[in-house]
Coordinates of C-alpha atoms (C1' of nucleotides) in Angstrom, one line a residue:
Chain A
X12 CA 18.4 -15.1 19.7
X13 CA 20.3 -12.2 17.3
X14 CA 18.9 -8.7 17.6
X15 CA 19.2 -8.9 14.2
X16 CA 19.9 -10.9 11.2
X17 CA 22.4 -9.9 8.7
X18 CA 21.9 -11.3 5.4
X19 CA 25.0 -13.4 4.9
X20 CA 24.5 -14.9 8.7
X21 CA 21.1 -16.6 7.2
X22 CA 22.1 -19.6 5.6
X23 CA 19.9 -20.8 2.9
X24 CA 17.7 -23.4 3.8
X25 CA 17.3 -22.4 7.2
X26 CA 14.9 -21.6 9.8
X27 CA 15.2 -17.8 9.7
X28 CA 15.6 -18.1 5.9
X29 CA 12.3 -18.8 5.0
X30 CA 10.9 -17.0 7.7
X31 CA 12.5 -14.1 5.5
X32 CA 10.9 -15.8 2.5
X33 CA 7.5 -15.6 4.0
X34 CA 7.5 -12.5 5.7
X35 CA 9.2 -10.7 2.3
X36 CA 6.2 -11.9 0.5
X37 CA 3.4 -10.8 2.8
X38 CA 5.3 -7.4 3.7
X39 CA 5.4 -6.6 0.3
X40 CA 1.4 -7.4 -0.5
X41 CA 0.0 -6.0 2.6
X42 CA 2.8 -3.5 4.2
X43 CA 3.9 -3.7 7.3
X44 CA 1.0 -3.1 9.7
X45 CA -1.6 -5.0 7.8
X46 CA 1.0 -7.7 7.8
X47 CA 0.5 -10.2 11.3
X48 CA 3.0 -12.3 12.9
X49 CA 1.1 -15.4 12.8
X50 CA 0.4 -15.1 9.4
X51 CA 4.0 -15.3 8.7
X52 CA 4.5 -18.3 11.1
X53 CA 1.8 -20.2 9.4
X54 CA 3.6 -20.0 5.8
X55 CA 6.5 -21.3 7.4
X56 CA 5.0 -23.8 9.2
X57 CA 5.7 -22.7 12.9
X58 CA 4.1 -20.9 15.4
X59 CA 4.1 -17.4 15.9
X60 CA 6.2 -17.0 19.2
X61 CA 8.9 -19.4 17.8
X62 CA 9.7 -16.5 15.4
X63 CA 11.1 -14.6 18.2
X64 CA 13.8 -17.3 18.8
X65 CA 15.2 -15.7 15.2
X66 CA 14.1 -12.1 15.2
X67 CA 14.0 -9.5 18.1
X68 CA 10.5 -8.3 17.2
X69 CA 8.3 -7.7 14.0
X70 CA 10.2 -4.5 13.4
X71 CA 13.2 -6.4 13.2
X72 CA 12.1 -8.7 10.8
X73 CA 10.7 -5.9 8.6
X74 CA 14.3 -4.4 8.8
X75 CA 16.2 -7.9 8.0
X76 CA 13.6 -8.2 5.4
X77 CA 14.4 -4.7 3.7
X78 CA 18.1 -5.2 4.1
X79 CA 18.1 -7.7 2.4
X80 CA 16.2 -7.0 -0.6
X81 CA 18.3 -3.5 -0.8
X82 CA 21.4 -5.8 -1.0
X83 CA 20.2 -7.8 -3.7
X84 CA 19.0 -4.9 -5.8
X85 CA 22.1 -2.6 -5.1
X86 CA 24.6 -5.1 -6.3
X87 CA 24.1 -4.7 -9.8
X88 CA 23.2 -1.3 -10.1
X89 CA 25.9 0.1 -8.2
X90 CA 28.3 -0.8 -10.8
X91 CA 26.9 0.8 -13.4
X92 CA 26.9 4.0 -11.5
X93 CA 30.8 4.0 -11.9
X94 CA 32.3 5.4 -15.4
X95 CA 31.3 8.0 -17.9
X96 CA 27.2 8.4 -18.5
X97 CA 26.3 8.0 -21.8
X98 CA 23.2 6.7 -23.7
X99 CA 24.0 3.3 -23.9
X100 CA 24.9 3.1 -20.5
X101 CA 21.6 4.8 -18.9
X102 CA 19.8 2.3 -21.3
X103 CA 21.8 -0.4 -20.3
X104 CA 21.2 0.2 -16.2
X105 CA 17.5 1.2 -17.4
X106 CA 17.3 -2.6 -18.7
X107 CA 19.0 -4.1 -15.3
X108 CA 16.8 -2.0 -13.2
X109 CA 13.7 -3.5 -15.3
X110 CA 15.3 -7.1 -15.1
X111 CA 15.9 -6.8 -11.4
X112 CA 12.5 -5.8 -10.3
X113 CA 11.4 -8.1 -12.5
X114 CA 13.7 -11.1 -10.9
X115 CA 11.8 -10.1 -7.6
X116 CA 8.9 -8.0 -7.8
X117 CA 8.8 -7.1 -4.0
X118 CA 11.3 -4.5 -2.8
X119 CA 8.9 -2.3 -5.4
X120 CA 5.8 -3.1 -3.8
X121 CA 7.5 -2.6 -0.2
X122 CA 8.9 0.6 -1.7
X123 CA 5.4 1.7 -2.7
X124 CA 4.0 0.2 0.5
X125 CA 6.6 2.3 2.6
X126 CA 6.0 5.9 0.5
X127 CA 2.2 5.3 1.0
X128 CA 2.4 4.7 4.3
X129 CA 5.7 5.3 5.8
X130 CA 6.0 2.4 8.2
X131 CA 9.8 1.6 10.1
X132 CA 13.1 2.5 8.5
X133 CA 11.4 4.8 5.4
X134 CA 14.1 7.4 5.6
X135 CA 16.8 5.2 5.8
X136 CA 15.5 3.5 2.4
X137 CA 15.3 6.6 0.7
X138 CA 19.2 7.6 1.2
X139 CA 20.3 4.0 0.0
X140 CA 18.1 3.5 -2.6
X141 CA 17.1 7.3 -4.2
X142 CA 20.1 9.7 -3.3
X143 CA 22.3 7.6 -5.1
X144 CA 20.2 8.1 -8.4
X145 CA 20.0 11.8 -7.7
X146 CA 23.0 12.5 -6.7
X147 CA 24.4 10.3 -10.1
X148 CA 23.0 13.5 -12.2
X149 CA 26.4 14.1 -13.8
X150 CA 26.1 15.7 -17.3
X151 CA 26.2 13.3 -20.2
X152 CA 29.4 12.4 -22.3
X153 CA 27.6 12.8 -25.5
X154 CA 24.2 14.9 -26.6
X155 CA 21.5 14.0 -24.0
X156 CA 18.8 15.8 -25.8
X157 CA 16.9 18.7 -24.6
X158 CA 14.9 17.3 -21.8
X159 CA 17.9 14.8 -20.1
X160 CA 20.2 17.6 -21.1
X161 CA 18.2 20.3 -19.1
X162 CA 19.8 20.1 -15.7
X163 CA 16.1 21.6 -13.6
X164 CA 14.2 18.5 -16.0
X165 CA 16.8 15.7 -15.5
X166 CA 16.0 14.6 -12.3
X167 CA 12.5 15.0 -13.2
X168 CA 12.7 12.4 -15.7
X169 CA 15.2 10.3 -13.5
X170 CA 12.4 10.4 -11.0
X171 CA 9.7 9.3 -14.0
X172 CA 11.2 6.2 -15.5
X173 CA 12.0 5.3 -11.8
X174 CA 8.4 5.2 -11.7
X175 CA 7.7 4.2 -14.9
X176 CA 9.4 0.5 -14.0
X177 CA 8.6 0.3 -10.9
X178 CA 4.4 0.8 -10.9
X179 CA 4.7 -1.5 -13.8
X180 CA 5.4 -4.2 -10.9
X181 CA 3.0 -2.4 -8.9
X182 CA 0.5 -2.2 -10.6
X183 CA 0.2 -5.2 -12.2
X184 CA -2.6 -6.9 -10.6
X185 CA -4.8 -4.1 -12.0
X186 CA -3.9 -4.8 -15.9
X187 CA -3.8 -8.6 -15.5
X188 CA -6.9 -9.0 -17.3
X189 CA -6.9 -5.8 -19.7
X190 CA -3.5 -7.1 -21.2
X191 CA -4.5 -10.4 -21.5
X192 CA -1.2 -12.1 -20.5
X193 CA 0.5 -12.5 -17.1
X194 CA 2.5 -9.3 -16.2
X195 CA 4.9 -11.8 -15.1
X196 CA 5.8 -13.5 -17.9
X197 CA 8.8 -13.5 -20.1
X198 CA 7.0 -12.3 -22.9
X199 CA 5.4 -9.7 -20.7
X200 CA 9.3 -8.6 -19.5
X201 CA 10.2 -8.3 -23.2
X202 CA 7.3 -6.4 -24.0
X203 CA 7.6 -4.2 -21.0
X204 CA 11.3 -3.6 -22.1
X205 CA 10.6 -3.0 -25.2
X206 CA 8.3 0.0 -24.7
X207 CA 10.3 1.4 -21.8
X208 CA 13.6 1.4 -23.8
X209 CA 11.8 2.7 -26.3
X210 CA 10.8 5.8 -24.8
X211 CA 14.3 6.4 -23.8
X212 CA 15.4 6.3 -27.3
X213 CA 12.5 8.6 -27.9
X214 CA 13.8 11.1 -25.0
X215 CA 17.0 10.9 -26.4
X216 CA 16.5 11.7 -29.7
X217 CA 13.7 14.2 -29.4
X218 CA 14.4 17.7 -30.8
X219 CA 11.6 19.5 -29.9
X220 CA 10.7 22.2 -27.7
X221 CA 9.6 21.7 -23.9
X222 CA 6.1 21.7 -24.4
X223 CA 5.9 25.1 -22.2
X224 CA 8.1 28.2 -21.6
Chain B
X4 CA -29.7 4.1 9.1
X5 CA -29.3 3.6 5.0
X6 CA -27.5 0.4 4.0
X7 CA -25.3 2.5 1.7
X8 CA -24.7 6.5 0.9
X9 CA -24.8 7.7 -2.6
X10 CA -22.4 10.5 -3.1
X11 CA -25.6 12.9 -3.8
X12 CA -27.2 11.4 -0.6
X13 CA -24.7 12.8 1.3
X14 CA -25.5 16.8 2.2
X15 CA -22.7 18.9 2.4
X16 CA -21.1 19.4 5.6
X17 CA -22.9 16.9 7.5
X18 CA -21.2 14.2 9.7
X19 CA -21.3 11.2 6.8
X20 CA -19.5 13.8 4.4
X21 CA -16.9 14.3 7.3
X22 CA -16.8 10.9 7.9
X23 CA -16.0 9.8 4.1
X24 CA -13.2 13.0 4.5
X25 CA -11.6 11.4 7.0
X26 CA -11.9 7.7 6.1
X27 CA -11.1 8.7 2.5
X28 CA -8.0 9.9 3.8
X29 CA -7.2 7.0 6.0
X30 CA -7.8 4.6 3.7
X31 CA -5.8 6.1 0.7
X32 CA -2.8 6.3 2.9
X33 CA -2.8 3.2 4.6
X34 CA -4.9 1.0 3.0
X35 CA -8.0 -1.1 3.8
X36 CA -7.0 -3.2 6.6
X37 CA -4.7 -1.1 8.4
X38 CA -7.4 1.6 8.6
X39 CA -9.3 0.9 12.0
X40 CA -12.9 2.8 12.4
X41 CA -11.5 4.1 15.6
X42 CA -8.9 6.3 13.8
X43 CA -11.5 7.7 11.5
X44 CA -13.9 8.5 14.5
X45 CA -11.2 10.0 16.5
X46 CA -10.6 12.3 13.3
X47 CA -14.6 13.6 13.0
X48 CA -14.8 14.0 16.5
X49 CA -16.9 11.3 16.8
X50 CA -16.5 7.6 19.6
X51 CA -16.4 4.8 16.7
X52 CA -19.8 3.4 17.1
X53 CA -21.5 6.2 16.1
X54 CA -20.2 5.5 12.5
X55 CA -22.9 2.9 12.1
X56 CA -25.4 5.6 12.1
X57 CA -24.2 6.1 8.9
X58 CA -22.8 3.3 7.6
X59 CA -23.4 -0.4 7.7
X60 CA -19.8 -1.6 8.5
X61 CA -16.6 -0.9 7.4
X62 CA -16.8 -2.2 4.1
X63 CA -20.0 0.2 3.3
X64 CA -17.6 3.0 4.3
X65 CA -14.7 1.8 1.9
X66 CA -17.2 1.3 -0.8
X67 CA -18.8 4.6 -0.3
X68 CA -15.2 6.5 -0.4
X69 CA -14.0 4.4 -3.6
X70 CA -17.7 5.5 -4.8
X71 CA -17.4 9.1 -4.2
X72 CA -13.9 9.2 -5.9
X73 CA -14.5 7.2 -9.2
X74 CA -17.6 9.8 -9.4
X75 CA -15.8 12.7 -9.3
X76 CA -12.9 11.3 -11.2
X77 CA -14.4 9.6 -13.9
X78 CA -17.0 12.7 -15.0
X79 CA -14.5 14.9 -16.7
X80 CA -12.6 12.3 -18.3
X81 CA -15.7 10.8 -20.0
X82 CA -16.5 13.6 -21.5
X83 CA -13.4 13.3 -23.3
X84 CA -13.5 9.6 -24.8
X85 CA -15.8 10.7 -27.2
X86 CA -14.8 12.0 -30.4
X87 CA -12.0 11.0 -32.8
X88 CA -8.6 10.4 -31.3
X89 CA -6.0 13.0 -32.5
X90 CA -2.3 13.7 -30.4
X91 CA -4.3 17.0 -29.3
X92 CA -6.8 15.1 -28.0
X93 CA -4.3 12.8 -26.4
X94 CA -2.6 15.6 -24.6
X95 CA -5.9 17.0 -23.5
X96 CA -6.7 14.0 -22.1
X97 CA -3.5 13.5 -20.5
X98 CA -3.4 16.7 -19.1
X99 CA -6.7 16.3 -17.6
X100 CA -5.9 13.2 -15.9
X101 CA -2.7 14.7 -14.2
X102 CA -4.7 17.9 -12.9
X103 CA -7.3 15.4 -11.6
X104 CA -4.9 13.4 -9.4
X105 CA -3.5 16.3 -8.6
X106 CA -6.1 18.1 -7.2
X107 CA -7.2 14.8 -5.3
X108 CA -4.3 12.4 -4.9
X109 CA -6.5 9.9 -2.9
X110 CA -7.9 8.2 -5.8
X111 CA -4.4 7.1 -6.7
X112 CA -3.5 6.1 -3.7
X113 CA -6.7 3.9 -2.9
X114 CA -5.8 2.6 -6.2
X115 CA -2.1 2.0 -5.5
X116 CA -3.3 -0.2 -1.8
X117 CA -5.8 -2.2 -4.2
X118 CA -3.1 -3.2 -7.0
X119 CA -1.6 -4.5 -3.8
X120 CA -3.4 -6.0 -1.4
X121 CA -6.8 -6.5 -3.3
X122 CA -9.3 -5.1 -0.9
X123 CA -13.0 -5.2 -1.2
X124 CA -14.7 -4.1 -4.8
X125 CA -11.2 -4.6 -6.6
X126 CA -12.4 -6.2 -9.3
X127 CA -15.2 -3.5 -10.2
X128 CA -12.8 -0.4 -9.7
X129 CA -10.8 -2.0 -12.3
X130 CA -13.6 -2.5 -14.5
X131 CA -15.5 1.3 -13.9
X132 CA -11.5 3.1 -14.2
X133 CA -9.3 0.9 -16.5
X134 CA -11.6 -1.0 -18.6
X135 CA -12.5 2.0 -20.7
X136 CA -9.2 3.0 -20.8
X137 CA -8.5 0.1 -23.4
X138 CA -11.5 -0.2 -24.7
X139 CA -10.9 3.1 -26.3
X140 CA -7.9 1.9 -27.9
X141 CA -9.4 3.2 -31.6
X142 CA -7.2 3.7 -33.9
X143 CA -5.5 7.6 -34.4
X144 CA -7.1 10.1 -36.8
X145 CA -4.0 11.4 -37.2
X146 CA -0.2 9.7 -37.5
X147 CA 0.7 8.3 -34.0
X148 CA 4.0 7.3 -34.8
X149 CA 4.9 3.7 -34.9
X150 CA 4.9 3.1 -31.0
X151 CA 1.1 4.6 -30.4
X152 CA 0.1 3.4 -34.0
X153 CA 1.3 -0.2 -33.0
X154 CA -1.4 -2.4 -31.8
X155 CA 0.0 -4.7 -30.1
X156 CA 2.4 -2.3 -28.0
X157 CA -0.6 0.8 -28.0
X158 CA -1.8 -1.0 -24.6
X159 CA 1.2 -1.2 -22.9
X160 CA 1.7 3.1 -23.7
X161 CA -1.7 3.3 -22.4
X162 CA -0.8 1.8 -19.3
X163 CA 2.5 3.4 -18.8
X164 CA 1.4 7.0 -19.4
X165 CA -1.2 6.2 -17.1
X166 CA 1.2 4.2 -14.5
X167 CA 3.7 7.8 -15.0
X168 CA 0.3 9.6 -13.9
X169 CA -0.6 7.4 -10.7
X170 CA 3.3 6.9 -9.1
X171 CA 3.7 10.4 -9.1
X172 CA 1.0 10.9 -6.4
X173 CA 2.2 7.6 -4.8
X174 CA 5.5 7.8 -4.8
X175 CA 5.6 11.8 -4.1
X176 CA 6.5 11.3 -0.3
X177 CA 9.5 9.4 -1.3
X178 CA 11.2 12.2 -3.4
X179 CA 9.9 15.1 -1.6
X180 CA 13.3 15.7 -0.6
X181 CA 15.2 14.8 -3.6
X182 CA 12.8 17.0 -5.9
X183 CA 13.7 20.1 -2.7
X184 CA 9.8 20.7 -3.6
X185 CA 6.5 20.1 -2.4
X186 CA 5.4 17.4 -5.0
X187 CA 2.0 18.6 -4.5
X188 CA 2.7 22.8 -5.0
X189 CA 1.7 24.7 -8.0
X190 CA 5.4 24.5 -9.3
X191 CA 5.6 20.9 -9.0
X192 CA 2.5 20.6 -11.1
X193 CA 4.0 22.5 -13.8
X194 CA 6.9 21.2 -13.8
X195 CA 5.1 17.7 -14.3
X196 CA 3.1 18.5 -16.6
X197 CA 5.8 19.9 -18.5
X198 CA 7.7 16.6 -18.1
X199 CA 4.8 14.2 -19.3
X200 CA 3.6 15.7 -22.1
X201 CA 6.9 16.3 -23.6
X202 CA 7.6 12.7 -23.5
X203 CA 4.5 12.0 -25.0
X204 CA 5.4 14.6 -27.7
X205 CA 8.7 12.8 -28.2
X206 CA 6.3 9.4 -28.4
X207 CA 4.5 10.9 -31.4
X208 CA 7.3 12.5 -32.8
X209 CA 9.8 9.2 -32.5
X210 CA 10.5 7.3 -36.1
X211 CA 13.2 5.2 -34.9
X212 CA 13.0 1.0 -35.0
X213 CA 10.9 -0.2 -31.9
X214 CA 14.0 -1.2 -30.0
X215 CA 13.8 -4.7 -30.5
X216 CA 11.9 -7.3 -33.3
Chain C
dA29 C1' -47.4 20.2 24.0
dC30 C1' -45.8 16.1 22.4
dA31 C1' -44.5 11.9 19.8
dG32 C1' -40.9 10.2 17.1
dG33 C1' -36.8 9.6 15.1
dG34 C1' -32.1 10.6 14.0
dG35 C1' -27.8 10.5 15.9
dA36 C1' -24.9 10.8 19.6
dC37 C1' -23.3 8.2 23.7
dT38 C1' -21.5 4.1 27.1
dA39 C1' -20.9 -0.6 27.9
dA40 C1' -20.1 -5.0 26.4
dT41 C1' -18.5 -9.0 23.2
dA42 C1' -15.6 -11.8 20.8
dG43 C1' -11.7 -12.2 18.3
dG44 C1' -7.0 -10.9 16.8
dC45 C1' -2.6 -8.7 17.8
dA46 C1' 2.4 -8.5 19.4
dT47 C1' 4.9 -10.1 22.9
dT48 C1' 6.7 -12.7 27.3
dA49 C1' 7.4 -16.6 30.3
dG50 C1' 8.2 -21.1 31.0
dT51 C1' 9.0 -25.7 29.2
dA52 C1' 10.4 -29.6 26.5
dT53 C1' 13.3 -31.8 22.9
dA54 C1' 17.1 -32.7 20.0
dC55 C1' 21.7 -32.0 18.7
dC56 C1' 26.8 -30.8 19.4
dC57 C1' 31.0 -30.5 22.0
dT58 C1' 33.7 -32.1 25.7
Chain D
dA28 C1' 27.7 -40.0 28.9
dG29 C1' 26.1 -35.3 29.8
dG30 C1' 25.7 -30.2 29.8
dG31 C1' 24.6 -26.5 27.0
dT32 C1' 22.7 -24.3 23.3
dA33 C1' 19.3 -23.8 19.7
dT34 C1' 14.8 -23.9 18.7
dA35 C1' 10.4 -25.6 19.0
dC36 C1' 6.1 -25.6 21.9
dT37 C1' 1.9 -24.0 25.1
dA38 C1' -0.1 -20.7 28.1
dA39 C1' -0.9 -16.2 29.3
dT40 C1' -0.6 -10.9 29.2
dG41 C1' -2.8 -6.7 27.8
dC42 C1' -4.1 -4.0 24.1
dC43 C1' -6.7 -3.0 19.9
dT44 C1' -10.4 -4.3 16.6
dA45 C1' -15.1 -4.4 14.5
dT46 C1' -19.5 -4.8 15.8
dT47 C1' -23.9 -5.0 18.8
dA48 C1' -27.2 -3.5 22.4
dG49 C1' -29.2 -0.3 24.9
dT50 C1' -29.8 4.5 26.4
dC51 C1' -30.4 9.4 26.1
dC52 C1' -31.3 13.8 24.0
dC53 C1' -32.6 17.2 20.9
dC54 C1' -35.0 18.7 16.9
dT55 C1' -38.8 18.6 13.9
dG56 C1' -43.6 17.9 12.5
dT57 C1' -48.3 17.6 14.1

DNA sequence: ACAGGGGACTAATAGGCATTAGTATACCCT
DNA sequence: AGGGTATACTAATGCCTATTAGTCCCCTGT
């Protein structure tokens, strides 16, 4: 019985694997208090004390569960924070940060669950996951534009198509019907891509003034 | 003993208006389930049994709140969904919104817990608050610009402008000390505001390709 | 003055919760 | 072959939950 469960000592296929599996998902739709032990035991197929053989408590598995999505997410991203910032790249790591959430929707809906609510470990999330973004706010190689180029706006805007991507996930459920396709879909990605790039580009290469004084 | 409270029903400053306070704020930041009647008792000043004076069970309570909220939300923006669409209108209208969450960030976050767990009266919160939303998609008077005057990507800019709106609320907690602001203060507001409707400026203003065929 | 009711209370219920203890089985290493 | 470890189980704990029943009191209308 670990006290915890790193990632890489989970091998796939195993018991504590898809316990992670099933308590991910039901973490990420209900958060973590509305979230019960037993449910998690019945998806895998066990009873709920047996869980304790693999994780110290429910806390513990809310961690393993969050440390492991952050690992997954942060891979890819963290590469493209290294080198000069330039359009192309911050479109580029726009479009991985869309893909990625897209791969698996549910460190953005524990995210959302965890600023909502707070629940264990919500400070901690925000220095891996949000500092790094902030703290990324070098100046631009070439012309950002007024608003990315404004240095009290850029983190403003950093903080909105943060947002932007990640209550598309979110929110789905809620425009499910009104869009008429599955949020999910590959279409729906493209789409969703599409538009969000788009208004990058349309940051970028708007010239006019800031709306206010 | 009524089986349900209309908003109006409710005098002000009597214990059902304190009790749909407090549960409104319990339920917005932790959601349906994770909301137990004892909390909300404890924060009227009331033992939890005495809420069935006034409400029927804690469903009739959720309802009521989610009630009260679409009431008061949905008012001023009527009002503006009639008329002809122009990009003043639009900006109006967006503007409106933001000071509306503002100035109440539970509906959001009600929203926000629904979008994820479901939760009773789902299905009709997103037909009183987003159906019309799309249902106004009429055409501009004047030129939108090719992303806005696109009807097959006009939904998804409706949805993202109003997804923008909603995360700041919901996701405020998580950059309060990234932002080194109050995301709730006057300032922030501003500063918002300032941020939103200059990217829907640069929306109406952009005459690049869409990104993408 | 007094009846009645609204709205608070306490006490009690039945179920769900996380967690612990103790037990049994099945596999691996010696 | 046999001991140990891993991992499943059942049973039991104490707490929290929504909800009901029954009681009491105070205010209001007659």
């Amino acid at each position: 019985m670990p006290d915890y469960a790193l990632p890489d000592s989970v091998p796939p296929g195993s018991t504590a694997e898809r316990i992670l599996d099933a308590a991910e998902d039901l973490f990420a739709e209900r958060g973590y208090s509305a979230t019960s032990l037993g449910d998690v035991a019945d998806r895998v197929g066990i009873r709920s004390p047996s869980l304790y053989n693999h994780f110290r408590n429910k806390e513990a598995l809310y961690r393993a569960v969050m440390e492991r999505l952050v690992m997954a997410f942060s891979g890819p991203i963290t590469e493209l924070r290294a080198g000069p910032i330039t359009q192309d790249r911050v479109l580029e790591w726009l479009e991985t940060i869309v893909r990625q959430h897209h791969a698996n929707p549910n460190l953005a809906r524990l995210l959302q669950h965890a600023a909502l609510s707070g629940g264990p470990a919500t400070g901690e999330l925000i220095e891996q996951l949000f500092r790094p973004m902030f703290d990324s706010s070098r100046p631009f190689e070439d012309e950002p534009g007024p608003v990315l180029g404004d240095a009290g706006l850029q983190p403003w805007a950093v903080m909105a198509f943060n947002n932007l991507v990640m209550s598309y996930i979110t929110m789905a459920p809620m425009y499910r019907d009104l869009l008429g396709q599955d949020p999910f879909s590959e279409s729906a990605l493209e789409q969703q891509l599409k538009l969000v790039k788009t208004l990058l580009q349309a940051v970028f290469e708007y010239r006019g003034h800031t709306m206010l004084s």
